[in-house]
Coordinates of C-alpha atoms in Angstrom, one line a residue:
X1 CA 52.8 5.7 -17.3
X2 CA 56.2 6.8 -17.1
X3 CA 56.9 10.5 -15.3
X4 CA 58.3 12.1 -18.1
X5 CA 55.8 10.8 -20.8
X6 CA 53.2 12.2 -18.0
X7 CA 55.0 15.9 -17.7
X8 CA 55.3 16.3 -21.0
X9 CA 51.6 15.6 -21.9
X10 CA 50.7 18.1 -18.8
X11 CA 52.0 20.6 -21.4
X12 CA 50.0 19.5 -23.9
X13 CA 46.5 18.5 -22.4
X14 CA 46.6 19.7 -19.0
X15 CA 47.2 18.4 -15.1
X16 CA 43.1 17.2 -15.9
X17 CA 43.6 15.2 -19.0
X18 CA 46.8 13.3 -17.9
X19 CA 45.2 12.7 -14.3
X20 CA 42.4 10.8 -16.3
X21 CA 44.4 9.1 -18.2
X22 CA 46.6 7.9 -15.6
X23 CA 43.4 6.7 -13.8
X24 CA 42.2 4.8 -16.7
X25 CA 46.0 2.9 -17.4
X26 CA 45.9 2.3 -13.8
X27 CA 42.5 0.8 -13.6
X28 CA 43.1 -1.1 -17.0
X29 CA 46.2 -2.4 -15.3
X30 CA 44.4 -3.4 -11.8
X31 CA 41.9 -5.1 -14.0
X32 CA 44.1 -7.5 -15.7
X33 CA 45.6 -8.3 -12.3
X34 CA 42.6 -9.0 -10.5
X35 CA 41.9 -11.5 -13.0
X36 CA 45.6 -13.2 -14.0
X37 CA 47.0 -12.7 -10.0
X38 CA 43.8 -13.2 -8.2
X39 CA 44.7 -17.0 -6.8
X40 CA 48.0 -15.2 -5.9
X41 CA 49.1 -15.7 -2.6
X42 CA 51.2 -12.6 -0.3
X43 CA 54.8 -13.0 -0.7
X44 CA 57.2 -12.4 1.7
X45 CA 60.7 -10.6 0.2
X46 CA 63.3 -11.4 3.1
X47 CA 64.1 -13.8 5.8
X48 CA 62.6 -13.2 9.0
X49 CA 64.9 -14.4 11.7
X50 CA 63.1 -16.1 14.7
X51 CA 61.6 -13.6 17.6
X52 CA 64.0 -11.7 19.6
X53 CA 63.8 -11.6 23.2
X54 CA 62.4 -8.2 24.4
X55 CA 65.3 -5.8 25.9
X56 CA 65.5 -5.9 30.3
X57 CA 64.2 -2.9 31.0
X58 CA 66.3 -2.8 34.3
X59 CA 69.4 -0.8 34.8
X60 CA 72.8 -2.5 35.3
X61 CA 73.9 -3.1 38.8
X62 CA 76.9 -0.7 38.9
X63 CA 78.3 2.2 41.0
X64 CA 79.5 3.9 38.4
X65 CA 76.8 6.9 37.0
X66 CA 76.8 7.1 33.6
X67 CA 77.9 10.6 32.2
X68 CA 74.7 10.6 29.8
X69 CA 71.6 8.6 30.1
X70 CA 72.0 5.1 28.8
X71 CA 69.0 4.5 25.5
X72 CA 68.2 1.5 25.6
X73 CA 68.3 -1.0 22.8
X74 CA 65.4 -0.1 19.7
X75 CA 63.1 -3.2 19.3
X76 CA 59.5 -1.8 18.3
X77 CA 56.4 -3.6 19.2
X78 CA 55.5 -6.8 16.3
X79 CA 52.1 -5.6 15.0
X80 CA 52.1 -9.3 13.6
X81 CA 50.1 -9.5 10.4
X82 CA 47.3 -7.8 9.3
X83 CA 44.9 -10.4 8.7
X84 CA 46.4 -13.9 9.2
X85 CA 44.1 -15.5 6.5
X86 CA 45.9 -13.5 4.1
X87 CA 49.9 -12.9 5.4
X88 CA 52.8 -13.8 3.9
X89 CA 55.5 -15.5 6.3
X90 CA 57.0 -12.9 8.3
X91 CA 54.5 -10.3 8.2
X92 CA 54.1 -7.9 11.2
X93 CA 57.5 -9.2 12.2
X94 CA 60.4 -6.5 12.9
X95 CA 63.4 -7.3 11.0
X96 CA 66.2 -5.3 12.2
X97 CA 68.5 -3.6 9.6
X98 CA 72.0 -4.2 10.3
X99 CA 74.2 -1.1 9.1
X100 CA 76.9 -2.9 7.0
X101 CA 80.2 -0.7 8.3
X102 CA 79.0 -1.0 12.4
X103 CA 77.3 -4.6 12.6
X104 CA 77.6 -4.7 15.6
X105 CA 75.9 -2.1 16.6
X106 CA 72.7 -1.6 17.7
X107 CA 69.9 -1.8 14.8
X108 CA 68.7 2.2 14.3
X109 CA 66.5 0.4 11.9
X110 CA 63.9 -2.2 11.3
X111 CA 61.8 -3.1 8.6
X112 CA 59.0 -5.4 8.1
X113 CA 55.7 -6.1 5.3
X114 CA 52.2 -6.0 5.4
X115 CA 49.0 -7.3 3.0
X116 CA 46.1 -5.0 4.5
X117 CA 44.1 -5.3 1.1
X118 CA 41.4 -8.0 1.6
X119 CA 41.2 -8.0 -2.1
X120 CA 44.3 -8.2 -3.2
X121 CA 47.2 -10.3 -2.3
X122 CA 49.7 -8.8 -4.4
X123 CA 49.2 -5.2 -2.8
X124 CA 52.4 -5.0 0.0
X125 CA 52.9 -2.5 2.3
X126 CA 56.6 -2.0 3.0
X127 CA 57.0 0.0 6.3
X128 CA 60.7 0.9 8.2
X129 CA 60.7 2.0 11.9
X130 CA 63.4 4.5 12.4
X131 CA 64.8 5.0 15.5
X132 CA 64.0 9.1 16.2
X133 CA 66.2 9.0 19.5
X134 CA 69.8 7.8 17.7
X135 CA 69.3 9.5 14.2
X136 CA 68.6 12.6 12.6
X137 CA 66.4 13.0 9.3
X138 CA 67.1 15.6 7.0
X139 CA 65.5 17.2 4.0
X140 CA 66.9 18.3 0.7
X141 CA 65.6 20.0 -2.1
X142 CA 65.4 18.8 -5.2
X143 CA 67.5 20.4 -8.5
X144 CA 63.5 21.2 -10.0
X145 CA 61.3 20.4 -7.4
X146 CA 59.6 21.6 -5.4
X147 CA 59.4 25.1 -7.6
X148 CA 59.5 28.2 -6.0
X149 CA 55.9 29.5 -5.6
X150 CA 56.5 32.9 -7.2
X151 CA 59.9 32.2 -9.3
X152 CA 60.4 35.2 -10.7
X153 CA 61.0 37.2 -7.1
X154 CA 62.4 33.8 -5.5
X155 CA 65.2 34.5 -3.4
X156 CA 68.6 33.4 -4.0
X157 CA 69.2 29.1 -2.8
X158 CA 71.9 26.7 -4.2
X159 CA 70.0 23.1 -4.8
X160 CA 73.2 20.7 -4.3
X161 CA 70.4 17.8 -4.4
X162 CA 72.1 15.4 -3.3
X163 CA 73.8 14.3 0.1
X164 CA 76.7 16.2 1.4
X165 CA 79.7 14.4 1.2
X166 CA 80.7 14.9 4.9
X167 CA 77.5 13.0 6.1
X168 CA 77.8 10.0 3.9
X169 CA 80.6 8.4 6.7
X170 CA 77.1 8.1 9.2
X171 CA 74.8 7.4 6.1
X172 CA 71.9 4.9 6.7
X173 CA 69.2 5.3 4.1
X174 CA 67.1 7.9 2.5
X175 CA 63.6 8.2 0.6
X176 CA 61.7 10.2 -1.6
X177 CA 59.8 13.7 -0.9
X178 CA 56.8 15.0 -1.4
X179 CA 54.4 16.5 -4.7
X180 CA 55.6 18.6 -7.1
X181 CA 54.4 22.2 -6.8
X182 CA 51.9 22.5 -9.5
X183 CA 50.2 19.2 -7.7
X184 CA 48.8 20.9 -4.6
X185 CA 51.3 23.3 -4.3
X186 CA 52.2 21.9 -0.6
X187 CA 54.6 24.0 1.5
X188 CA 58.3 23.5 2.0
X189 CA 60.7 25.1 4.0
X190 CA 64.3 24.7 5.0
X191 CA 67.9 26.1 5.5
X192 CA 65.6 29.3 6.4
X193 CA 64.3 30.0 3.1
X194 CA 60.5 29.3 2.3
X195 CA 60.3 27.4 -1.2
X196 CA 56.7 26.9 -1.2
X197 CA 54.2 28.7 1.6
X198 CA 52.5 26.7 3.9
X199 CA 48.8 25.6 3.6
X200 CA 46.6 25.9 6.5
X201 CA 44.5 22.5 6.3
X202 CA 46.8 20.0 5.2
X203 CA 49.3 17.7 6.5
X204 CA 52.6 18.4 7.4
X205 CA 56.0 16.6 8.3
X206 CA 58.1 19.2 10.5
X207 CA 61.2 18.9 12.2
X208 CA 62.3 21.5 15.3
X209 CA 65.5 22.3 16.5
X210 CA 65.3 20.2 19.2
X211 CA 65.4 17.3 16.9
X212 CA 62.0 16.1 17.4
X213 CA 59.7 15.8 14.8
X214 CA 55.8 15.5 14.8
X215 CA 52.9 15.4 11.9
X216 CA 49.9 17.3 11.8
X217 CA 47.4 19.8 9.9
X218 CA 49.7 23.1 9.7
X219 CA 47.2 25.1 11.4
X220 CA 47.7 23.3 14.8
X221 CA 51.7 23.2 14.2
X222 CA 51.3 27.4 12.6
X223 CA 52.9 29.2 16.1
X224 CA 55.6 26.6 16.4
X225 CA 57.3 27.9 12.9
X226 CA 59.7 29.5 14.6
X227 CA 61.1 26.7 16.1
X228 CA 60.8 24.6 12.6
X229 CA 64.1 23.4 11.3
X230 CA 62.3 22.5 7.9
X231 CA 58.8 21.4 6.5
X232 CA 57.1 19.2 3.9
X233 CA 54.0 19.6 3.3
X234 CA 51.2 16.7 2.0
X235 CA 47.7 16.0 1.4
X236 CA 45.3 15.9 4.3
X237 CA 46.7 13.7 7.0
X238 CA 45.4 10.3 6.5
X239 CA 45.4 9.7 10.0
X240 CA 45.7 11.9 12.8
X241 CA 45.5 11.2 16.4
X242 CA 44.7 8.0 15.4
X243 CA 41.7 8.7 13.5
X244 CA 40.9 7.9 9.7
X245 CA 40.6 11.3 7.9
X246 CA 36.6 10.7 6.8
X247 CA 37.3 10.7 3.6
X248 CA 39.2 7.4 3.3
X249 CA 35.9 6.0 4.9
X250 CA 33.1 7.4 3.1
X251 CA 34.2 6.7 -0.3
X252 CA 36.8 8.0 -3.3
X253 CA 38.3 11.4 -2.9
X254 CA 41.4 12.5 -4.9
X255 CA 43.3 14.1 -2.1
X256 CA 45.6 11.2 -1.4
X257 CA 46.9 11.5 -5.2
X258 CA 47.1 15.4 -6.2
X259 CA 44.9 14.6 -9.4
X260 CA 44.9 10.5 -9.1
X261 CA 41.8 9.4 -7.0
X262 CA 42.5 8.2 -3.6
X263 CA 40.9 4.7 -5.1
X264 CA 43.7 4.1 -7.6
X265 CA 45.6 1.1 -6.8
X266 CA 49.0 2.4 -7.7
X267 CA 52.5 2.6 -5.8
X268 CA 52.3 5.3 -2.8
X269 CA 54.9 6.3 -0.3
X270 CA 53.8 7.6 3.2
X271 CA 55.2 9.1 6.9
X272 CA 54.0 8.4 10.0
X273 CA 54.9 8.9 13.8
X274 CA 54.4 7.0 17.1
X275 CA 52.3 8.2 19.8
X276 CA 55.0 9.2 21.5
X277 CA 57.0 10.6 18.7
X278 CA 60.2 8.9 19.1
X279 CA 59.4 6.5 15.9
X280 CA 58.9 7.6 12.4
X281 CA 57.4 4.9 10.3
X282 CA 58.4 5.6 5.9
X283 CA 56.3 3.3 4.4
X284 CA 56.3 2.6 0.1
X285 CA 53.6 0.3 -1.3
X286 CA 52.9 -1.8 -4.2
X287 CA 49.6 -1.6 -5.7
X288 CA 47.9 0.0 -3.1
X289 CA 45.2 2.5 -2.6
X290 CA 44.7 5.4 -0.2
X291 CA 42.9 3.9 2.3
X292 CA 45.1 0.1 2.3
X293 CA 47.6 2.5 2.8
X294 CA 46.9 3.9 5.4
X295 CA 45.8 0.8 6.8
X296 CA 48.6 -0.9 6.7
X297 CA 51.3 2.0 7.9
X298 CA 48.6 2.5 11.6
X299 CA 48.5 -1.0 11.7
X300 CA 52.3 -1.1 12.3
X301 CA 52.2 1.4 15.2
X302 CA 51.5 5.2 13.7
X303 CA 49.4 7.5 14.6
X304 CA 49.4 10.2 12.6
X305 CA 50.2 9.7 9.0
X306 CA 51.2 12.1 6.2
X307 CA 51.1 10.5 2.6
X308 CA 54.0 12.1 0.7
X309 CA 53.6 10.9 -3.4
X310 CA 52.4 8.4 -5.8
X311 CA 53.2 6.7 -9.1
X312 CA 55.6 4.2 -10.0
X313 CA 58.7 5.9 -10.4
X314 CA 58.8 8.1 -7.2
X315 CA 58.5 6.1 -4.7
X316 CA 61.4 4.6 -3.0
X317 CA 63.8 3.5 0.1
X318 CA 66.7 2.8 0.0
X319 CA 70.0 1.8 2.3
X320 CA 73.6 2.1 1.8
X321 CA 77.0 -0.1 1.9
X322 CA 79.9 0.3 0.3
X323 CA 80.6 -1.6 -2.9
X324 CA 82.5 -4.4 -2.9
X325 CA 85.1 -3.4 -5.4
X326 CA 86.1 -0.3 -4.7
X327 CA 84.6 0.5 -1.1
X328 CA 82.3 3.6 -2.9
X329 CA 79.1 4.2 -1.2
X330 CA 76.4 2.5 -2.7
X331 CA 72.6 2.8 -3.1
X332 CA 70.3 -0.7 -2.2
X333 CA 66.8 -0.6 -2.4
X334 CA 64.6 -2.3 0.6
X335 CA 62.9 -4.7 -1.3
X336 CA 62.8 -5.8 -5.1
X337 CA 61.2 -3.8 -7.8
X338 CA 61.6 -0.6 -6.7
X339 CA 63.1 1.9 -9.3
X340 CA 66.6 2.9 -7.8
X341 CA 70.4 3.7 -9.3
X342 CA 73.6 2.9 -7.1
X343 CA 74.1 6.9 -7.1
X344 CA 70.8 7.3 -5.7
X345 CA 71.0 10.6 -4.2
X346 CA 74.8 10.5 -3.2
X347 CA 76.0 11.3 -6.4
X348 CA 73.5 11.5 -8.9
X349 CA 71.7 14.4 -8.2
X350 CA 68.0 14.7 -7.9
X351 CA 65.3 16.1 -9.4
X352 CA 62.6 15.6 -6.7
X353 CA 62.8 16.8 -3.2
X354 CA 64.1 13.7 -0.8
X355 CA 64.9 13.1 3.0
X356 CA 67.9 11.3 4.4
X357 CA 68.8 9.3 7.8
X358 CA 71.9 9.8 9.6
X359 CA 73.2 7.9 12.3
X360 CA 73.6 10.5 15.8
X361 CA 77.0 10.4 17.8
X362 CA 76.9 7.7 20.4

């Protein structure tokens, strides 16, 4: 079901009724697949060159001091697949992405797939590593969403929604937000104004003014605020610590899709962070449900993980290169199928709240 078919019938029977019906197309829909894909094998959507050597660790014999500390080269840990009786080619294998106007610079970037779903082949799990220590991620509100909590006393804030022109020369990708307001009404803050008050017991994507970032249940990250740069809020962190919230291992609960039940096998996007907090993992799936999900994004290396929306329009990565034509800066997504335009988010300007990657000074 389409995202404005499904806004408009909110109006006309309810958040309830269309959260119903969504779960009955979706479960009509994973019906028919089980039976017409169900000899279907995992496929793999890129090459995966052959393993690189892991980066020396030693410091280059020299007598001159470096005037900053040397970072050495990003080449996360290959989770290798999740269940090798059921992997495409490739899986669990970091593939760097090169950015097209500095190849040859150091990746910032890798991506790679996964098939957690012991059930279904055909369920991917698309996760990026991003390299916390050479880029910066931003968040922008979107032109409608998230609302203001109480509208009619919001304070005054311009929504540009889109990417400012000035940071589209160290541009390297962006992806979608979080819920819209009337589904969970999950906090957001930034550029000092509060959109949408926090909530004390779910998950939350924050970035300081140090730069660093971290995920967590607000009420563990509440005395920090003043250090925030921004917030997004989610639904209960699906992991935490490393942990599986108990709900996505006691059965069904309909946290991880605002009304949709954590059970639906639909198209999910998700955050997570290393142990050490120096990767963030954005992962967007294909026919997945809440648990697969989560699965699949601590199987590649996080441990705590925020799930940020659902359905089949919203949720999206994608990259940027300039066109060949006429050198504009354009949109590509990270894998086939994903709903995208070439103006994604530099020009066209959204209606959903998104986040953006920027490449730091070297």
């Amino acid at each position: 079901m389409g995202p404005f078919v499904a806004n408009g019938l909110r109006a006309v029977i309810g958040a309830d009724g269309v959260a119903r019906l969504e779960d009955f197309v979706y479960a009509v829909e994973d019906r028919v697949n089980r039976v017409r894909r169900q000899h279907e094998p995992p496929k793999a959507y890129w090459t995966v060159p052959s393993p690189l050597p892991a980066p020396s660790t030693q410091p280059a014999s020299s007598t001159v001091v470096p005037e900053k500390p040397v970072l050495s080269p990003f080449r996360p840990v290959d989770p290798g697949p999740f269940d090798k009786r059921r992997a495409a080619r490739g899986d669990g294998i970091w593939v760097p992405i090169v950015d097209p106007r500095r190849p040859d610079d150091d990746p910032r970037l890798y991506k790679t797939l996964l098939h957690p779903d012991p059930t279904r082949g055909w369920a991917e799990v698309f996760v990026v590593a991003v390299d916390l220590r050479r880029v910066d991620v931003h968040l922008v509100a979107g032109s409608q969403e998230p609302k203001f909590e109480d509208e009619e006393n919001a304070p005054p804030y311009e929504r540009p929604a889109k990417i400012p022109e000035e940071h589209h020369d160290t541009l390297l990708a962006a992806f979608n937000g979080g819920f819209m307001t009337e589904h969970g009404g999950y906090g957001m803050k930034l550029d000092g104004v509060v959109i949408v008050s926090p909530k004390p017991d779910v998950c939350s994507l924050v970035r300081y003014t140090d730069g660093s970032m971290q995920i967590a249940t607000w009420k563990r990250l509440a005395d920090r605020e003043p250090e925030m740069l921004w917030y997004r809020q989610a639904p209960p962190c699906m992991v935490q610590d490393g942990k599986l919230h108990p709900g996505l291992v006691v059965g069904a609960m309909r946290r991880w899709g605002a009304t949709l039940d954590g059970e639906t096998v639909i198209r999910r996007s998700a955050v997570g962070l290393s142990a050490d907090r120096r990767i963030l993992y954005v992962s967007i799936t294909n026919h997945t449900t809440a648990r697969v999900l989560a699965d699949g994004l601590r199987h590649a290396g996080a441990v705590d993980i925020a799930q940020m929306d659902v359905n089949w329009s919203y949720p999206k990565f994608v990259l940027y290169e300039p066109h060949p034509d006429d050198g504009r800066l354009v949109a590509i997504a990270l894998a086939k199928g994903f709903e995208f335009s070439e103006d994604e988010y530099v020009r066209r300007r959204s209606r959903r709240d998104f986040f953006y990657i920027t490449r730091k000074p070297d």
